[in-house]
Amino acid sequence: MDYVLVNNVVADEQWQQIKAEAPDQEQPNVISLVSAPKLGKYFGESGVNGINLLDRLTQRKYHLGQYRFFNDVPVPYWDKIFVNRDGSISIYDRGSEIAKEFLYPNTRRAAQDVRYTNLDGTLDYIEEYAYDGTIFSNLFYAENEMLEMVFYNQKFQPVVRYYLYQGVINLVTVENPETHQVLQRYNSLLEFYNDQVRSIVTEQDTVMINYMGVELTSLINTESHNILRLSEDPLDDQGNVRGNLADILYDRVKTIQTVQVSAKDYKILQKKGLPLAKIVII
């Protein structure tokens, strides 16, 4: 199978480009790494085989056309939800604002998340809703610093947890949603990505990436045929060939077997005297 591996899908234009460049344009096979409540807008399209690492573990299915109405969010019984003149939404408890609600862009009623605050105004926790209105995650804070992210299945049972220290994810656990027994444990987000991507792609598959960041490192130890379709400028701000690209072309990074570049970029790399054996002009 031919896959496109992306970090995240954040905009409609980006999604259209991903589908246009996918090896199988009639039925794009797209793997995404980052958790994203909005992902259902794209992966829920007919004919798209979209695989998100978290959704795969939580077995989440998206239902286009459904959403959570903005006043259908969990609040204390007597609380009031007000739409302010500037379009923002406030939640009041006994006259004091305890939370703000945000809607999905370009919608008038679809709840995206609710951000609850402590008495001193610092964040307490955020509840995120998937594009179809189901509860997607809770993000827990202390002194405005995120400490834990919990991702749920569609029965509102926790399945995956990210634990953070000083803004860095240093532990990921996957648990049985019924018994809460920890089934898998990872010491970093990259370790989690590596293991989950390896469990999806096989040596018979082809995986295409566009960027040399987390997409590249998540392919470590895969046995698939991996292609870099270069979307970045091959040179950095100092006019040198980007380090990861040079390592790929010199085969110091063996994760990528083929590099697809434009004729313009090919000439740039040729002038720099880099090995061109992996390069294919598109």
PDB file of C-alpha atoms in Angstrom:
ATOM      1  CA  MET A   1       0.000   0.000   0.000  1.00  0.00           C
ATOM      2  CA  ASP A   2       1.102   3.573  -0.692  1.00  0.00           C
ATOM      3  CA  TYR A   3       0.862   5.944   2.284  1.00  0.00           C
ATOM      4  CA  VAL A   4       1.386   9.650   2.865  1.00  0.00           C
ATOM      5  CA  LEU A   5       2.740  10.340   6.360  1.00  0.00           C
ATOM      6  CA  VAL A   6       2.094  13.797   7.817  1.00  0.00           C
ATOM      7  CA  ASN A   7       2.582  15.335  11.231  1.00  0.00           C
ATOM      8  CA  ASN A   8      -0.818  17.024  11.325  1.00  0.00           C
ATOM      9  CA  VAL A   9      -3.601  18.378   9.100  1.00  0.00           C
ATOM     10  CA  VAL A  10      -4.526  21.907  10.156  1.00  0.00           C
ATOM     11  CA  ALA A  11      -6.021  23.636   7.104  1.00  0.00           C
ATOM     12  CA  ASP A  12      -8.261  22.907   4.140  1.00  0.00           C
ATOM     13  CA  GLU A  13      -5.621  24.017   1.613  1.00  0.00           C
ATOM     14  CA  GLN A  14      -3.041  21.685   3.177  1.00  0.00           C
ATOM     15  CA  TRP A  15      -5.516  18.794   3.008  1.00  0.00           C
ATOM     16  CA  GLN A  16      -6.235  19.400  -0.673  1.00  0.00           C
ATOM     17  CA  GLN A  17      -2.485  19.403  -1.401  1.00  0.00           C
ATOM     18  CA  ILE A  18      -1.987  16.165   0.534  1.00  0.00           C
ATOM     19  CA  LYS A  19      -4.689  14.448  -1.489  1.00  0.00           C
ATOM     20  CA  ALA A  20      -3.390  15.878  -4.781  1.00  0.00           C
ATOM     21  CA  GLU A  21       0.140  14.564  -4.136  1.00  0.00           C
ATOM     22  CA  ALA A  22      -0.912  11.196  -2.726  1.00  0.00           C
ATOM     23  CA  PRO A  23       0.280   8.234  -4.820  1.00  0.00           C
ATOM     24  CA  ASP A  24      -3.280   6.868  -4.840  1.00  0.00           C
ATOM     25  CA  GLN A  25      -5.386   9.954  -5.534  1.00  0.00           C
ATOM     26  CA  GLU A  26      -8.633   8.025  -5.937  1.00  0.00           C
ATOM     27  CA  GLN A  27      -8.345   6.620  -2.412  1.00  0.00           C
ATOM     28  CA  PRO A  28      -5.619   8.464  -0.487  1.00  0.00           C
ATOM     29  CA  ASN A  29      -4.032   6.540   2.374  1.00  0.00           C
ATOM     30  CA  VAL A  30      -2.911   9.127   4.926  1.00  0.00           C
ATOM     31  CA  ILE A  31      -1.220   8.513   8.289  1.00  0.00           C
ATOM     32  CA  SER A  32      -1.108  11.420  10.745  1.00  0.00           C
ATOM     33  CA  LEU A  33       0.926  11.591  13.943  1.00  0.00           C
ATOM     34  CA  VAL A  34      -0.579  14.423  15.980  1.00  0.00           C
ATOM     35  CA  SER A  35      -3.840  14.201  17.864  1.00  0.00           C
ATOM     36  CA  ALA A  36      -6.295  16.642  16.332  1.00  0.00           C
ATOM     37  CA  PRO A  37     -10.013  16.967  17.137  1.00  0.00           C
ATOM     38  CA  LYS A  38     -10.584  18.602  13.733  1.00  0.00           C
ATOM     39  CA  LEU A  39      -9.108  15.622  11.896  1.00  0.00           C
ATOM     40  CA  GLY A  40     -12.525  14.041  11.462  1.00  0.00           C
ATOM     41  CA  LYS A  41     -13.426  16.804   9.008  1.00  0.00           C
ATOM     42  CA  TYR A  42     -10.803  15.379   6.633  1.00  0.00           C
ATOM     43  CA  PHE A  43     -10.486  11.704   7.502  1.00  0.00           C
ATOM     44  CA  GLY A  44     -14.278  11.399   7.522  1.00  0.00           C
ATOM     45  CA  GLU A  45     -14.444  12.138   3.789  1.00  0.00           C
ATOM     46  CA  SER A  46     -15.691   9.376   1.531  1.00  0.00           C
ATOM     47  CA  GLY A  47     -12.876   7.486  -0.208  1.00  0.00           C
ATOM     48  CA  VAL A  48     -10.185   8.568   2.265  1.00  0.00           C
ATOM     49  CA  ASN A  49      -8.328   5.929   4.278  1.00  0.00           C
ATOM     50  CA  GLY A  50      -7.134   8.120   7.124  1.00  0.00           C
ATOM     51  CA  ILE A  51      -5.160   6.639  10.021  1.00  0.00           C
ATOM     52  CA  ASN A  52      -4.331   8.734  13.061  1.00  0.00           C
ATOM     53  CA  LEU A  53      -2.139   7.018  15.652  1.00  0.00           C
ATOM     54  CA  LEU A  54      -4.395   7.986  18.528  1.00  0.00           C
ATOM     55  CA  ASP A  55      -7.663   7.331  16.714  1.00  0.00           C
ATOM     56  CA  ARG A  56      -6.378   3.885  15.810  1.00  0.00           C
ATOM     57  CA  LEU A  57      -5.781   3.084  19.473  1.00  0.00           C
ATOM     58  CA  THR A  58      -9.062   4.568  20.678  1.00  0.00           C
ATOM     59  CA  GLN A  59     -10.903   3.028  17.684  1.00  0.00           C
ATOM     60  CA  ARG A  60     -12.543   6.378  17.038  1.00  0.00           C
ATOM     61  CA  LYS A  61     -14.841   6.687  14.022  1.00  0.00           C
ATOM     62  CA  TYR A  62     -15.965  10.085  12.755  1.00  0.00           C
ATOM     63  CA  HIS A  63     -19.483  10.963  11.649  1.00  0.00           C
ATOM     64  CA  LEU A  64     -19.621  13.960   9.329  1.00  0.00           C
ATOM     65  CA  GLY A  65     -22.675  16.156   9.733  1.00  0.00           C
ATOM     66  CA  GLN A  66     -22.827  15.748  13.521  1.00  0.00           C
ATOM     67  CA  TYR A  67     -21.505  18.289  16.019  1.00  0.00           C
ATOM     68  CA  ARG A  68     -21.899  19.382  19.651  1.00  0.00           C
ATOM     69  CA  PHE A  69     -24.176  22.390  20.056  1.00  0.00           C
ATOM     70  CA  PHE A  70     -22.418  25.196  21.929  1.00  0.00           C
ATOM     71  CA  ASN A  71     -24.759  25.062  24.934  1.00  0.00           C
ATOM     72  CA  ASP A  72     -24.367  21.288  25.306  1.00  0.00           C
ATOM     73  CA  VAL A  73     -21.176  21.329  27.362  1.00  0.00           C
ATOM     74  CA  PRO A  74     -20.664  20.095  30.939  1.00  0.00           C
ATOM     75  CA  VAL A  75     -21.165  22.904  33.442  1.00  0.00           C
ATOM     76  CA  PRO A  76     -22.434  23.083  37.043  1.00  0.00           C
ATOM     77  CA  TYR A  77     -26.221  22.827  37.158  1.00  0.00           C
ATOM     78  CA  TRP A  78     -27.103  26.490  37.673  1.00  0.00           C
ATOM     79  CA  ASP A  79     -24.384  27.933  35.438  1.00  0.00           C
ATOM     80  CA  LYS A  80     -25.191  30.204  32.538  1.00  0.00           C
ATOM     81  CA  ILE A  81     -23.686  30.256  29.041  1.00  0.00           C
ATOM     82  CA  PHE A  82     -23.527  33.695  27.421  1.00  0.00           C
ATOM     83  CA  VAL A  83     -22.556  34.709  23.909  1.00  0.00           C
ATOM     84  CA  ASN A  84     -20.663  37.987  24.228  1.00  0.00           C
ATOM     85  CA  ARG A  85     -20.911  40.889  21.808  1.00  0.00           C
ATOM     86  CA  ASP A  86     -17.465  40.100  20.394  1.00  0.00           C
ATOM     87  CA  GLY A  87     -18.587  36.539  19.561  1.00  0.00           C
ATOM     88  CA  SER A  88     -16.762  34.821  22.411  1.00  0.00           C
ATOM     89  CA  ILE A  89     -18.705  32.557  24.787  1.00  0.00           C
ATOM     90  CA  SER A  90     -18.425  32.777  28.572  1.00  0.00           C
ATOM     91  CA  ILE A  91     -19.612  30.386  31.253  1.00  0.00           C
ATOM     92  CA  TYR A  92     -20.668  32.019  34.520  1.00  0.00           C
ATOM     93  CA  ASP A  93     -21.110  30.425  37.920  1.00  0.00           C
ATOM     94  CA  ARG A  94     -22.856  32.622  40.502  1.00  0.00           C
ATOM     95  CA  GLY A  95     -21.913  35.724  38.562  1.00  0.00           C
ATOM     96  CA  SER A  96     -18.239  34.867  38.052  1.00  0.00           C
ATOM     97  CA  GLU A  97     -16.734  33.696  34.769  1.00  0.00           C
ATOM     98  CA  ILE A  98     -15.281  30.210  35.275  1.00  0.00           C
ATOM     99  CA  ALA A  99     -14.644  29.208  31.658  1.00  0.00           C
ATOM    100  CA  LYS A 100     -14.560  30.263  28.037  1.00  0.00           C
ATOM    101  CA  GLU A 101     -15.909  28.200  25.182  1.00  0.00           C
ATOM    102  CA  PHE A 102     -14.552  28.203  21.642  1.00  0.00           C
ATOM    103  CA  LEU A 103     -16.287  27.156  18.446  1.00  0.00           C
ATOM    104  CA  TYR A 104     -14.850  25.498  15.373  1.00  0.00           C
ATOM    105  CA  PRO A 105     -13.804  28.144  12.825  1.00  0.00           C
ATOM    106  CA  ASN A 106     -16.432  29.112  10.260  1.00  0.00           C
ATOM    107  CA  THR A 107     -19.229  27.615  12.345  1.00  0.00           C
ATOM    108  CA  ARG A 108     -21.777  29.427  14.469  1.00  0.00           C
ATOM    109  CA  ARG A 109     -22.685  26.661  16.908  1.00  0.00           C
ATOM    110  CA  ALA A 110     -20.196  23.748  16.836  1.00  0.00           C
ATOM    111  CA  ALA A 111     -18.291  23.509  20.127  1.00  0.00           C
ATOM    112  CA  GLN A 112     -14.532  22.986  19.768  1.00  0.00           C
ATOM    113  CA  ASP A 113     -13.421  23.159  23.406  1.00  0.00           C
ATOM    114  CA  VAL A 114     -14.134  24.588  26.840  1.00  0.00           C
ATOM    115  CA  ARG A 115     -11.286  26.117  28.873  1.00  0.00           C
ATOM    116  CA  TYR A 116     -11.940  26.152  32.625  1.00  0.00           C
ATOM    117  CA  THR A 117      -9.988  28.466  34.905  1.00  0.00           C
ATOM    118  CA  ASN A 118      -9.117  28.615  38.593  1.00  0.00           C
ATOM    119  CA  LEU A 119     -10.068  31.515  40.854  1.00  0.00           C
ATOM    120  CA  ASP A 120      -6.760  33.249  40.056  1.00  0.00           C
ATOM    121  CA  GLY A 121      -7.425  33.040  36.311  1.00  0.00           C
ATOM    122  CA  THR A 122      -4.922  30.261  35.560  1.00  0.00           C
ATOM    123  CA  LEU A 123      -6.018  27.300  33.451  1.00  0.00           C
ATOM    124  CA  ASP A 124      -7.511  24.330  35.286  1.00  0.00           C
ATOM    125  CA  TYR A 125      -8.328  22.029  32.386  1.00  0.00           C
ATOM    126  CA  ILE A 126      -9.525  22.023  28.796  1.00  0.00           C
ATOM    127  CA  GLU A 127     -12.114  19.663  27.384  1.00  0.00           C
ATOM    128  CA  GLU A 128     -11.799  19.167  23.620  1.00  0.00           C
ATOM    129  CA  TYR A 129     -14.539  17.893  21.312  1.00  0.00           C
ATOM    130  CA  ALA A 130     -14.001  16.012  18.083  1.00  0.00           C
ATOM    131  CA  TYR A 131     -15.459  17.489  14.908  1.00  0.00           C
ATOM    132  CA  ASP A 132     -18.515  15.248  15.294  1.00  0.00           C
ATOM    133  CA  GLY A 133     -19.152  16.457  18.847  1.00  0.00           C
ATOM    134  CA  THR A 134     -17.885  13.506  20.891  1.00  0.00           C
ATOM    135  CA  ILE A 135     -15.464  14.178  23.751  1.00  0.00           C
ATOM    136  CA  PHE A 136     -11.944  13.899  22.357  1.00  0.00           C
ATOM    137  CA  SER A 137      -9.586  14.751  25.208  1.00  0.00           C
ATOM    138  CA  ASN A 138      -8.984  16.500  28.514  1.00  0.00           C
ATOM    139  CA  LEU A 139      -5.873  18.609  29.077  1.00  0.00           C
ATOM    140  CA  PHE A 140      -4.982  19.126  32.747  1.00  0.00           C
ATOM    141  CA  TYR A 141      -2.962  22.079  34.072  1.00  0.00           C
ATOM    142  CA  ALA A 142      -1.287  23.282  37.247  1.00  0.00           C
ATOM    143  CA  GLU A 143      -0.058  26.881  37.536  1.00  0.00           C
ATOM    144  CA  ASN A 144      -0.794  27.329  33.823  1.00  0.00           C
ATOM    145  CA  GLU A 145       1.526  24.434  32.900  1.00  0.00           C
ATOM    146  CA  MET A 146       0.083  21.420  31.118  1.00  0.00           C
ATOM    147  CA  LEU A 147       0.728  18.214  33.061  1.00  0.00           C
ATOM    148  CA  GLU A 148      -1.359  15.537  31.395  1.00  0.00           C
ATOM    149  CA  MET A 149      -3.346  14.880  28.209  1.00  0.00           C
ATOM    150  CA  VAL A 150      -5.991  12.154  28.235  1.00  0.00           C
ATOM    151  CA  PHE A 151      -7.484  10.840  24.990  1.00  0.00           C
ATOM    152  CA  TYR A 152     -10.811   9.023  25.043  1.00  0.00           C
ATOM    153  CA  ASN A 153     -12.714   6.526  22.966  1.00  0.00           C
ATOM    154  CA  GLN A 154     -16.269   7.349  21.949  1.00  0.00           C
ATOM    155  CA  LYS A 155     -17.610   5.844  25.175  1.00  0.00           C
ATOM    156  CA  PHE A 156     -15.684   8.554  27.075  1.00  0.00           C
ATOM    157  CA  GLN A 157     -13.212   5.973  28.398  1.00  0.00           C
ATOM    158  CA  PRO A 158      -9.509   6.947  28.641  1.00  0.00           C
ATOM    159  CA  VAL A 159      -7.196   4.988  26.355  1.00  0.00           C
ATOM    160  CA  VAL A 160      -4.009   7.029  25.805  1.00  0.00           C
ATOM    161  CA  ARG A 161      -2.320   9.407  28.234  1.00  0.00           C
ATOM    162  CA  TYR A 162       0.528  11.853  27.625  1.00  0.00           C
ATOM    163  CA  TYR A 163       2.418  13.018  30.740  1.00  0.00           C
ATOM    164  CA  LEU A 164       4.426  16.234  30.537  1.00  0.00           C
ATOM    165  CA  TYR A 165       7.238  17.816  32.515  1.00  0.00           C
ATOM    166  CA  GLN A 166       8.246  21.402  31.746  1.00  0.00           C
ATOM    167  CA  GLY A 167       6.324  21.260  28.481  1.00  0.00           C
ATOM    168  CA  VAL A 168       7.912  18.025  27.231  1.00  0.00           C
ATOM    169  CA  ILE A 169       6.069  14.706  26.909  1.00  0.00           C
ATOM    170  CA  ASN A 170       8.211  12.255  28.884  1.00  0.00           C
ATOM    171  CA  LEU A 171       5.774   9.361  29.260  1.00  0.00           C
ATOM    172  CA  VAL A 172       3.023   7.892  27.080  1.00  0.00           C
ATOM    173  CA  THR A 173       0.760   5.088  28.250  1.00  0.00           C
ATOM    174  CA  VAL A 174      -1.865   3.021  26.460  1.00  0.00           C
ATOM    175  CA  GLU A 175      -4.425   1.405  28.727  1.00  0.00           C
ATOM    176  CA  ASN A 176      -7.316  -1.010  28.606  1.00  0.00           C
ATOM    177  CA  PRO A 177     -10.384   1.285  28.684  1.00  0.00           C
ATOM    178  CA  GLU A 178     -12.368  -1.188  30.777  1.00  0.00           C
ATOM    179  CA  THR A 179      -9.806  -2.251  33.408  1.00  0.00           C
ATOM    180  CA  HIS A 180      -7.387   0.740  33.115  1.00  0.00           C
ATOM    181  CA  GLN A 181      -4.475  -1.724  33.053  1.00  0.00           C
ATOM    182  CA  VAL A 182      -1.479  -0.173  31.300  1.00  0.00           C
ATOM    183  CA  LEU A 183      -0.802  -2.217  28.169  1.00  0.00           C
ATOM    184  CA  GLN A 184       2.045  -0.194  26.645  1.00  0.00           C
ATOM    185  CA  ARG A 185       4.454   2.370  28.058  1.00  0.00           C
ATOM    186  CA  TYR A 186       6.785   4.724  26.156  1.00  0.00           C
ATOM    187  CA  ASN A 187       9.458   7.029  27.581  1.00  0.00           C
ATOM    188  CA  SER A 188       9.022   9.689  24.903  1.00  0.00           C
ATOM    189  CA  LEU A 189       6.612  10.812  22.211  1.00  0.00           C
ATOM    190  CA  LEU A 190       9.121   9.820  19.523  1.00  0.00           C
ATOM    191  CA  GLU A 191       9.345   6.291  20.929  1.00  0.00           C
ATOM    192  CA  PHE A 192       5.546   6.127  20.778  1.00  0.00           C
ATOM    193  CA  TYR A 193       5.497   7.391  17.177  1.00  0.00           C
ATOM    194  CA  ASN A 194       8.225   4.930  16.111  1.00  0.00           C
ATOM    195  CA  ASP A 195       6.434   1.919  17.537  1.00  0.00           C
ATOM    196  CA  GLN A 196       2.989   2.864  16.258  1.00  0.00           C
ATOM    197  CA  VAL A 197       4.148   3.680  12.703  1.00  0.00           C
ATOM    198  CA  ARG A 198       6.116   0.412  12.552  1.00  0.00           C
ATOM    199  CA  SER A 199       2.953  -1.440  13.547  1.00  0.00           C
ATOM    200  CA  ILE A 200       1.065   0.042  10.569  1.00  0.00           C
ATOM    201  CA  VAL A 201       3.462  -0.118   7.604  1.00  0.00           C
ATOM    202  CA  THR A 202       5.128  -3.271   6.280  1.00  0.00           C
ATOM    203  CA  GLU A 203       8.040  -4.018   3.986  1.00  0.00           C
ATOM    204  CA  GLN A 204       5.591  -4.225   1.072  1.00  0.00           C
ATOM    205  CA  ASP A 205       4.401  -0.632   1.647  1.00  0.00           C
ATOM    206  CA  THR A 206       5.619   2.716   0.367  1.00  0.00           C
ATOM    207  CA  VAL A 207       5.536   5.783   2.627  1.00  0.00           C
ATOM    208  CA  MET A 208       5.935   9.347   1.369  1.00  0.00           C
ATOM    209  CA  ILE A 209       6.807  12.335   3.571  1.00  0.00           C
ATOM    210  CA  ASN A 210       7.270  16.003   2.698  1.00  0.00           C
ATOM    211  CA  TYR A 211       9.306  17.296   5.614  1.00  0.00           C
ATOM    212  CA  MET A 212      12.431  16.187   7.470  1.00  0.00           C
ATOM    213  CA  GLY A 213      11.230  16.761  11.016  1.00  0.00           C
ATOM    214  CA  VAL A 214       9.217  14.369  13.155  1.00  0.00           C
ATOM    215  CA  GLU A 215       7.901  12.695   9.997  1.00  0.00           C
ATOM    216  CA  LEU A 216      11.447  11.533   9.216  1.00  0.00           C
ATOM    217  CA  THR A 217      12.325  10.395  12.722  1.00  0.00           C
ATOM    218  CA  SER A 218       9.032   8.514  13.105  1.00  0.00           C
ATOM    219  CA  LEU A 219      10.109   6.209  10.249  1.00  0.00           C
ATOM    220  CA  ILE A 220      13.161   4.923  12.128  1.00  0.00           C
ATOM    221  CA  ASN A 221      13.478   1.130  11.826  1.00  0.00           C
ATOM    222  CA  THR A 222      10.548   0.775   9.416  1.00  0.00           C
ATOM    223  CA  GLU A 223      10.999  -1.770   6.634  1.00  0.00           C
ATOM    224  CA  SER A 224       8.844   0.071   4.097  1.00  0.00           C
ATOM    225  CA  HIS A 225      10.200   1.903   1.048  1.00  0.00           C
ATOM    226  CA  ASN A 226      10.281   5.511   2.214  1.00  0.00           C
ATOM    227  CA  ILE A 227      10.223   8.531  -0.079  1.00  0.00           C
ATOM    228  CA  LEU A 228      11.011  12.149   0.740  1.00  0.00           C
ATOM    229  CA  ARG A 229       9.107  14.468  -1.586  1.00  0.00           C
ATOM    230  CA  LEU A 230      11.088  17.600  -0.849  1.00  0.00           C
ATOM    231  CA  SER A 231       8.802  20.521   0.034  1.00  0.00           C
ATOM    232  CA  GLU A 232      11.413  22.578   1.868  1.00  0.00           C
ATOM    233  CA  ASP A 233      14.173  24.666   0.339  1.00  0.00           C
ATOM    234  CA  PRO A 234      17.181  22.321   0.071  1.00  0.00           C
ATOM    235  CA  LEU A 235      19.440  25.085   1.463  1.00  0.00           C
ATOM    236  CA  ASP A 236      19.328  26.627   4.922  1.00  0.00           C
ATOM    237  CA  ASP A 237      19.595  30.349   5.708  1.00  0.00           C
ATOM    238  CA  GLN A 238      23.393  30.179   5.419  1.00  0.00           C
ATOM    239  CA  GLY A 239      23.220  28.680   1.928  1.00  0.00           C
ATOM    240  CA  ASN A 240      24.298  25.215   3.025  1.00  0.00           C
ATOM    241  CA  VAL A 241      22.462  22.002   2.190  1.00  0.00           C
ATOM    242  CA  ARG A 242      20.130  21.150   5.061  1.00  0.00           C
ATOM    243  CA  GLY A 243      21.757  18.718   7.448  1.00  0.00           C
ATOM    244  CA  ASN A 244      19.094  16.014   7.310  1.00  0.00           C
ATOM    245  CA  LEU A 245      18.956  16.186   3.519  1.00  0.00           C
ATOM    246  CA  ALA A 246      22.732  15.845   3.228  1.00  0.00           C
ATOM    247  CA  ASP A 247      22.689  12.882   5.617  1.00  0.00           C
ATOM    248  CA  ILE A 248      19.996  11.212   3.512  1.00  0.00           C
ATOM    249  CA  LEU A 249      21.852  11.737   0.242  1.00  0.00           C
ATOM    250  CA  TYR A 250      25.146  10.517   1.728  1.00  0.00           C
ATOM    251  CA  ASP A 251      23.176   7.524   3.076  1.00  0.00           C
ATOM    252  CA  ARG A 252      24.122   8.296   6.641  1.00  0.00           C
ATOM    253  CA  VAL A 253      20.357   8.266   7.206  1.00  0.00           C
ATOM    254  CA  LYS A 254      19.134   5.063   5.592  1.00  0.00           C
ATOM    255  CA  THR A 255      15.483   5.597   6.503  1.00  0.00           C
ATOM    256  CA  ILE A 256      14.800   7.319   3.163  1.00  0.00           C
ATOM    257  CA  GLN A 257      15.537   5.385  -0.013  1.00  0.00           C
ATOM    258  CA  THR A 258      14.217   7.873  -2.606  1.00  0.00           C
ATOM    259  CA  VAL A 259      14.243  11.682  -2.693  1.00  0.00           C
ATOM    260  CA  GLN A 260      11.864  13.394  -5.119  1.00  0.00           C
ATOM    261  CA  VAL A 261      12.891  16.943  -6.083  1.00  0.00           C
ATOM    262  CA  SER A 262      12.094  19.566  -8.695  1.00  0.00           C
ATOM    263  CA  ALA A 263      14.469  20.161 -11.595  1.00  0.00           C
ATOM    264  CA  LYS A 264      15.472  23.461  -9.955  1.00  0.00           C
ATOM    265  CA  ASP A 265      16.391  21.785  -6.668  1.00  0.00           C
ATOM    266  CA  TYR A 266      18.208  19.019  -8.529  1.00  0.00           C
ATOM    267  CA  LYS A 267      20.515  21.593 -10.119  1.00  0.00           C
ATOM    268  CA  ILE A 268      21.159  23.204  -6.732  1.00  0.00           C
ATOM    269  CA  LEU A 269      22.164  19.872  -5.191  1.00  0.00           C
ATOM    270  CA  GLN A 270      24.212  18.966  -8.257  1.00  0.00           C
ATOM    271  CA  LYS A 271      26.205  22.206  -7.965  1.00  0.00           C
ATOM    272  CA  LYS A 272      26.826  21.476  -4.293  1.00  0.00           C
ATOM    273  CA  GLY A 273      28.439  18.181  -5.311  1.00  0.00           C
ATOM    274  CA  LEU A 274      26.134  15.933  -3.287  1.00  0.00           C
ATOM    275  CA  PRO A 275      25.515  12.265  -4.219  1.00  0.00           C
ATOM    276  CA  LEU A 276      22.484  12.045  -6.505  1.00  0.00           C
ATOM    277  CA  ALA A 277      21.846   8.308  -6.545  1.00  0.00           C
ATOM    278  CA  LYS A 278      18.706   8.577  -4.398  1.00  0.00           C
ATOM    279  CA  ILE A 279      17.237  11.508  -6.294  1.00  0.00           C
ATOM    280  CA  VAL A 280      14.322  11.363  -8.738  1.00  0.00           C
ATOM    281  CA  ILE A 281      13.220  14.531 -10.569  1.00  0.00           C
ATOM    282  CA  ILE A 282       9.478  15.229 -10.522  1.00  0.00           C
TER     283      ILE A 282
END
